[in-house]
Coordinates of C-alpha atoms in Angstrom, one line a residue:
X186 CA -18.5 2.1 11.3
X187 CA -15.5 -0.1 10.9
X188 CA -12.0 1.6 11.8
X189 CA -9.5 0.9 8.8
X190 CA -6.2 2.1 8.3
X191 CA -3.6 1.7 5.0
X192 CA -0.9 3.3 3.5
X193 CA 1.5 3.4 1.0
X194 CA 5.3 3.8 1.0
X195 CA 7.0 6.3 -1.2
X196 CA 9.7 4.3 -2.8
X197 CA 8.6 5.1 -6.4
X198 CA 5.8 6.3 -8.8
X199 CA 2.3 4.5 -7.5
X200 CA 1.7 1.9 -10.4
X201 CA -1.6 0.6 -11.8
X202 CA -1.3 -2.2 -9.2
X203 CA -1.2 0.5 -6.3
X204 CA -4.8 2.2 -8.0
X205 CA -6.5 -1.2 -8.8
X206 CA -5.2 -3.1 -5.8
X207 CA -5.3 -0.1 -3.4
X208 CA -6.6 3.6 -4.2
X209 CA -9.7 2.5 -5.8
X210 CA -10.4 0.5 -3.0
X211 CA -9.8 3.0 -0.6
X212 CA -12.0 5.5 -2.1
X213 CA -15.2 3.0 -2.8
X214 CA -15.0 2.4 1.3
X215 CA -17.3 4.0 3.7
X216 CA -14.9 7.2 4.1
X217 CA -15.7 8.8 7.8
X218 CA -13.2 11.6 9.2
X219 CA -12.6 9.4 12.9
X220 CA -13.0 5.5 11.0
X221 CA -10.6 5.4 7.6
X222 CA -7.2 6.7 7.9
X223 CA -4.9 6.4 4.9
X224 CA -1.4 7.2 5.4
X225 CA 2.3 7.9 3.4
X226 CA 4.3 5.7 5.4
X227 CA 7.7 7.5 4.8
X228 CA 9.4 6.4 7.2
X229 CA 9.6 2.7 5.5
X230 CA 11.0 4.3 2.8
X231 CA 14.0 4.8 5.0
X232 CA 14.8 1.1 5.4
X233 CA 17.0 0.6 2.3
X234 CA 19.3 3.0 0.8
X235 CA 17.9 5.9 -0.5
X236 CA 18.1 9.5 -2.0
X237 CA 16.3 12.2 0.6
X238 CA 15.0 14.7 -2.0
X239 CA 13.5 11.8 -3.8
X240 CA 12.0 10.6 -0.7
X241 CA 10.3 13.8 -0.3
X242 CA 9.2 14.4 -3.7
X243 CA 7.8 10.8 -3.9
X244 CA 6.1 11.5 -0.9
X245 CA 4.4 14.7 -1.9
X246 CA 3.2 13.3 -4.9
X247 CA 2.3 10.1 -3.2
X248 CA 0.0 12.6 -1.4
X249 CA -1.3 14.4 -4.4
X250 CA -2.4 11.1 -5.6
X251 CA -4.3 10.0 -2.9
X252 CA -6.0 12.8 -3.5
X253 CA -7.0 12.7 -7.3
X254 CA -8.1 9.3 -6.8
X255 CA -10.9 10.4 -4.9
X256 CA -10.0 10.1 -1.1
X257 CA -12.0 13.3 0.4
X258 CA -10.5 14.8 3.7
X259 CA -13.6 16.2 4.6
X260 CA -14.4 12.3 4.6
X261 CA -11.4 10.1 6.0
X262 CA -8.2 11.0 7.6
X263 CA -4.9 11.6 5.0
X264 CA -1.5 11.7 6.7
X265 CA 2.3 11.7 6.8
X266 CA 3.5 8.9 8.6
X267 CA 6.5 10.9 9.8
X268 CA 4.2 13.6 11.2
X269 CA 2.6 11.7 13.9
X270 CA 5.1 11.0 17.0
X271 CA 2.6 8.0 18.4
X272 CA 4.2 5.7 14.9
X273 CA 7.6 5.8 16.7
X274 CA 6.9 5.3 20.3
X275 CA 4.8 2.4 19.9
X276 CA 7.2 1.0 17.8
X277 CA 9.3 0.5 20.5
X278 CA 7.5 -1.0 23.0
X279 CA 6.1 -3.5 20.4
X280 CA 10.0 -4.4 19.6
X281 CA 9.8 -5.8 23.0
X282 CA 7.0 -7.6 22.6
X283 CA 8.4 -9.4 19.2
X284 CA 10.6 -11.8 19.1
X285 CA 14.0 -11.8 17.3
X286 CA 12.9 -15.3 15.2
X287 CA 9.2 -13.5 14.1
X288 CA 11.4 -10.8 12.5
X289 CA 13.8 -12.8 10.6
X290 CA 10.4 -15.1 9.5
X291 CA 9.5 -12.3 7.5
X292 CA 9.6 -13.2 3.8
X293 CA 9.9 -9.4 2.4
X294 CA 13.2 -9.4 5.1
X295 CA 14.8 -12.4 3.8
X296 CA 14.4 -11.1 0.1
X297 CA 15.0 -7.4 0.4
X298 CA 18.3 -8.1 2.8
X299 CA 19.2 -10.5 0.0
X300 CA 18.8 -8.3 -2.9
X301 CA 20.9 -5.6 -0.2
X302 CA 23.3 -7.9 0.0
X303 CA 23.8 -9.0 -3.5
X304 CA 24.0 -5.4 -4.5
X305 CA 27.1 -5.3 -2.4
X306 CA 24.7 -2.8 0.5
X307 CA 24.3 -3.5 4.2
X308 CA 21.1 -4.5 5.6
X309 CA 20.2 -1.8 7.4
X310 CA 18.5 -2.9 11.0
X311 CA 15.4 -1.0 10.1
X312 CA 15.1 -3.4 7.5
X313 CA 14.6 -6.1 9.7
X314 CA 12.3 -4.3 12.5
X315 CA 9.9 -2.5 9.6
X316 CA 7.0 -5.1 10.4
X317 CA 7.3 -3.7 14.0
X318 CA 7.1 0.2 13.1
X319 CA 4.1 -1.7 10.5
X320 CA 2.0 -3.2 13.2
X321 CA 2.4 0.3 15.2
X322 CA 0.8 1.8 12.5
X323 CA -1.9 -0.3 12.6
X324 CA -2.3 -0.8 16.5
X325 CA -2.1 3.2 17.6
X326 CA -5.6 4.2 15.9
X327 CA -7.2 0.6 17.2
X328 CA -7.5 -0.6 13.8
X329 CA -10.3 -3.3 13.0
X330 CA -9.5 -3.9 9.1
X331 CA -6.6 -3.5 6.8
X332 CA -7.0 -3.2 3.6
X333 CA -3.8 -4.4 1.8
X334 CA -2.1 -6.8 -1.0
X335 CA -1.7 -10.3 -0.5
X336 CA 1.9 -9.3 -0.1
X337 CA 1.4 -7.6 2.9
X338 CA -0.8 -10.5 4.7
X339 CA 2.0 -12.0 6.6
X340 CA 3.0 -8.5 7.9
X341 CA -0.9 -7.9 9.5
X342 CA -0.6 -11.2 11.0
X343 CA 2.4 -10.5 12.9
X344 CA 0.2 -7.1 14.1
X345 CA -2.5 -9.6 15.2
X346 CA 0.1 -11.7 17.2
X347 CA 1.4 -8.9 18.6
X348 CA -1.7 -7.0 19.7
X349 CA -3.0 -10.2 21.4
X350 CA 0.5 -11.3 23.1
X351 CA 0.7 -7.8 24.2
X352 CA -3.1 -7.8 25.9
X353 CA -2.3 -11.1 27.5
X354 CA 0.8 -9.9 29.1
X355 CA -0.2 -6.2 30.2
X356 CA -4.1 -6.4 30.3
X357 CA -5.9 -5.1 27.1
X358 CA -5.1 -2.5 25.1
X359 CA -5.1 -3.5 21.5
X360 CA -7.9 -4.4 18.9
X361 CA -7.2 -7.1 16.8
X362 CA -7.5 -6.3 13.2
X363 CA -7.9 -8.5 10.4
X364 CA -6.9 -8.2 6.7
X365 CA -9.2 -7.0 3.7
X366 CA -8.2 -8.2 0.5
X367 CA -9.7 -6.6 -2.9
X368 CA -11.9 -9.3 -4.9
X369 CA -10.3 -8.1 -8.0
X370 CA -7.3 -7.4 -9.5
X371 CA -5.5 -7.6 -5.7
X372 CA -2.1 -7.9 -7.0
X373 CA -1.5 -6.7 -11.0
X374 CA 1.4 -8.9 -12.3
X375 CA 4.1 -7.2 -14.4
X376 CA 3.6 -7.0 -18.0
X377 CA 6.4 -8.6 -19.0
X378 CA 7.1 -11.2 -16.0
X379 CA 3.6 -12.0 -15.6
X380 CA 4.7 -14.0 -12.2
X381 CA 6.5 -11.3 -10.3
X382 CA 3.9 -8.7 -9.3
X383 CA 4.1 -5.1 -10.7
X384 CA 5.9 -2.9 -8.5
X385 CA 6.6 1.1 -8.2
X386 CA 10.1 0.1 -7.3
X387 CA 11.7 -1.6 -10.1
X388 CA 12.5 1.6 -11.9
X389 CA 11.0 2.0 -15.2
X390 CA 10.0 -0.8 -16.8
X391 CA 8.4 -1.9 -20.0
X392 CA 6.5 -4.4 -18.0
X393 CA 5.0 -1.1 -15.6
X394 CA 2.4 0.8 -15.9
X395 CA 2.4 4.0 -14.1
X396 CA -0.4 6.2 -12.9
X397 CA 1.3 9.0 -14.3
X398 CA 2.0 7.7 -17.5
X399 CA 1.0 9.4 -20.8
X400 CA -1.7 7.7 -23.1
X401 CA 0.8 6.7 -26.0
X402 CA 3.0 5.4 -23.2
X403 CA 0.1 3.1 -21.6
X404 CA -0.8 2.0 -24.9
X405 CA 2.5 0.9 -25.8
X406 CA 3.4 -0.8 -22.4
X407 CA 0.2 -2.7 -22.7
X408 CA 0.6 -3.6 -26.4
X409 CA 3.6 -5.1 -26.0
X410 CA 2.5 -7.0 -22.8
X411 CA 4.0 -10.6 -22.7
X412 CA 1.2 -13.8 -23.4
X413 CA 1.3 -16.9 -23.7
X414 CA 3.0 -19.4 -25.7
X415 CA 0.7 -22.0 -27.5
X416 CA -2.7 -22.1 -29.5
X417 CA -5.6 -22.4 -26.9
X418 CA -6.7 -19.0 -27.5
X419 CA -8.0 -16.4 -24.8
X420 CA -8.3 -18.6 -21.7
X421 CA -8.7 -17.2 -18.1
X422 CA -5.9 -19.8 -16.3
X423 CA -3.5 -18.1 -13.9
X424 CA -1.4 -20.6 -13.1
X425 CA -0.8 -22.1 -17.1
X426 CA -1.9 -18.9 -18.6
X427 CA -0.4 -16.0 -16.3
X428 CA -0.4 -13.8 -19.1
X429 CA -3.4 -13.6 -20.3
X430 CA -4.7 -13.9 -17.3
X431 CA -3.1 -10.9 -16.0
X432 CA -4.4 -8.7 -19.0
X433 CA -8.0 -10.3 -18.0
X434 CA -7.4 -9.3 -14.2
X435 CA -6.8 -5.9 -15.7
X436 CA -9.6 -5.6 -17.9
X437 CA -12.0 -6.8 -15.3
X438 CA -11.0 -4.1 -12.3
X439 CA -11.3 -1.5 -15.3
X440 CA -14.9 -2.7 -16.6
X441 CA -16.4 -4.6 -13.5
X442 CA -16.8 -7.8 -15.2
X443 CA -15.4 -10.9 -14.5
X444 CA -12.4 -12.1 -15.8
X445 CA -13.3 -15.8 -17.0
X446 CA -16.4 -14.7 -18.6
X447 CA -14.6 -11.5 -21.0
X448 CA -11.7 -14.2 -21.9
X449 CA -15.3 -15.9 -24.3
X450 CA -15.0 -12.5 -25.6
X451 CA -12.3 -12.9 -27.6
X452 CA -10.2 -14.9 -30.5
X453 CA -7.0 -13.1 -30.4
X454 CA -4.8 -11.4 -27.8
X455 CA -4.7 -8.6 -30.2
X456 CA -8.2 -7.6 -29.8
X457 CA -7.4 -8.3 -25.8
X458 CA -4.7 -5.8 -26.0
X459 CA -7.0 -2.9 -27.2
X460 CA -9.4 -3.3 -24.9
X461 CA -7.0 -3.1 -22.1
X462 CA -5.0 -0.4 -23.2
X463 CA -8.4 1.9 -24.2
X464 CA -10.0 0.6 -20.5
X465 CA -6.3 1.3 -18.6
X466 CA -6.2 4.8 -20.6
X467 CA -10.0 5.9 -19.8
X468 CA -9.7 4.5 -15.7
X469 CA -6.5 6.7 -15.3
X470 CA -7.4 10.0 -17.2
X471 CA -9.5 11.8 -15.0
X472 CA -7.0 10.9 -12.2
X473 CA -3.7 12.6 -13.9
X474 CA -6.2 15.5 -15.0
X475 CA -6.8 16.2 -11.0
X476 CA -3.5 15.4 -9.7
X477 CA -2.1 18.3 -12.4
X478 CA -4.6 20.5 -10.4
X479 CA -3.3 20.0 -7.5
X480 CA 0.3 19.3 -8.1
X481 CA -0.3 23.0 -9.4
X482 CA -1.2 24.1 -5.6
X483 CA 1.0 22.2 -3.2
X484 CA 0.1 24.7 -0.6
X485 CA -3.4 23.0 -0.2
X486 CA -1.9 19.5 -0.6
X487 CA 0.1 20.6 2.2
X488 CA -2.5 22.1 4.7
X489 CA -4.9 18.7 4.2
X490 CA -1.9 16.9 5.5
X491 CA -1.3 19.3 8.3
X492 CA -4.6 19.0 9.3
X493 CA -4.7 15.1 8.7
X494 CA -1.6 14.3 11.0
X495 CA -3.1 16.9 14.2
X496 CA -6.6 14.2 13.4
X497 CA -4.6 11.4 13.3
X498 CA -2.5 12.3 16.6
X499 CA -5.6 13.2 18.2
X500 CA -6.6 9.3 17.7
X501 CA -3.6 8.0 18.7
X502 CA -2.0 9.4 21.9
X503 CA -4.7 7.7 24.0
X504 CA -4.0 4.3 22.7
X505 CA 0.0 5.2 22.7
X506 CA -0.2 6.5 26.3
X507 CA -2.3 3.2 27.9
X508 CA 0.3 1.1 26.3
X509 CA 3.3 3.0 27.8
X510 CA 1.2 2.6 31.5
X511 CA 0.2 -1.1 30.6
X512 CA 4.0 -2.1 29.9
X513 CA 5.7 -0.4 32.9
X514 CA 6.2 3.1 32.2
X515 CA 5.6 5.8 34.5
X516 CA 3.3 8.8 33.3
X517 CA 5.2 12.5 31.6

């Protein structure tokens, strides 16, 4: 078996995008208890300003969803980020394996510290250090693949350069991982900005579709989507077409066919619309019909992620503890 490890931060309601582009994926790998260890990483949520109860209700439900999409922790290892120690002291010996210029590289810094800024917010130093606290996530359970979004590729390189500047400096320690990206549908585009992608953070827009969302609301979110201006019909382009081909991308993860070959389908982006809406509707329904289970018994949402953070510490403190001997430190 292959060791993976993901997660997912609770800064809003998980979006289409996060199912299609993550969950799903998650839940079609080889799940084994010891190899796939999916985490709530809470404690990014902390690197821009922030209400606390909202953190912690995201979270929770963050959690519960994990769950109704399918992850089994008889099967693979569900946690709270916060809950295991090991995140937060290998954090800080990989902050002095980094380099100051590596962080400030970062192209999710250099926007998010600008949208801080413009909003008339400091940049909070966590903001800038995340990728480091990222890549400990990674490195602690010896991590071979990361499943993630495109947007997050530059963040897992900086977890391979770190791993492999830290084992030529102290001796080895640290697997390398490498990034998995989903074939299909790995980033789902807004509806109505069909170049920025759609994310659980934007607050509620007409242009997101959320896994909690009621039918009529899907329907309508996805009727309205934004296509294309111009006569050519239902072609798959992304870069001259974006949205269209962002409904296609949609339709495809939903059905399993391929998005170039359904765009010969049809003569109309009315007809298009339907299909997507019915397909979105039908992928998401039994997942809100198990996460109301569940939301309905947080006591046994709460024991799996008990149970999930004493597995995932179990994993960890060896690889934590050789690193704090490799880089100089003496023993507890």
């Amino acid at each position: 078996m292959t060791r993976i490890f993901s997660g997912i931060k609770p800064t809003g309601h998980l979006t289409l995008g996060n199912y299609l582009g993550a969950l799903r994926q998650w839940v079609a790998a080889d799940q084994q208890p010891d190899e796939a260890l999916f985490c709530v990483v809470d404690l990014h949520a902390l690197t821009v300003e922030h209400d606390p109860a909202r953190v912690r209700r995201l979270s929770r439900q963050v959690a519960t969803l994990f769950l109704a999409s399918g992850l089994d922790p008889q099967k693979c290892t569900l946690f709270m980020q916060s809950h295991v120690d090991e995140h937060t002291r290998l954090s800080y010996v990989l902050e002095c394996t980094a380099t100051d210029g590596e962080m400030r590289r970062m192209i999710q810094y250099k926007e998010k510290s600008a949208q801080a800024q413009a909003a008339g917010e400091g940049v909070r130093l966590s903001l800038l250090t995340y990728p480091v606290l990222m890549a400990a996530d990674i490195l602690a359970y010896g991590t071979e693949e990361v499943p993630v979004g495109e947007d997050q590729r530059q963040h897992v390189e900086l977890a391979r350069d770190l791993a492999v500047r830290f084992n030529q400096r102290y001796g080895h320690t640290f697997t390398v991982p490498k990034v998995t990206l989903p074939k299909v549908a790995a980033r789902v585009m807004d509806l109505q900005e069909p170049t920025s992608k759609m994310g659980k953070s934007g607050g509620a827009g007409p242009g997101v579709v959320f896994m909690l969302d009621e039918p009529g609301v899907i329907r309508k979110k996805v009727m309205r989507a934004v296509t294309d201006s111009g006569d050519g019909g239902v072609v798959y382009d992304r870069e001259a077409r974006p949205g269209v081909a962002n409904l296609l991308d949609v339709l495809a993860a939903c059905t399993g066919g391929e998005p170039a070959a359904l765009a010969e389908q049809y003569s109309g982006y009315g007809a298009l619309k339907r299909d997507v809406a019915d397909a979105v509707v039908e992928l998401l329904r039994p997942v809100q019909e198990r996460h109301a289970e569940l939301a309905a018994d947080p006591a046994a949402v709460e024991k799996v992620l008990r149970e999930g953070a004493g597995r995932a510490r179990a994993l960890a403190r060896p690889v934590v503890d050789r690193a704090y001997r490799a880089i100089g430190l003496l023993e507890a």
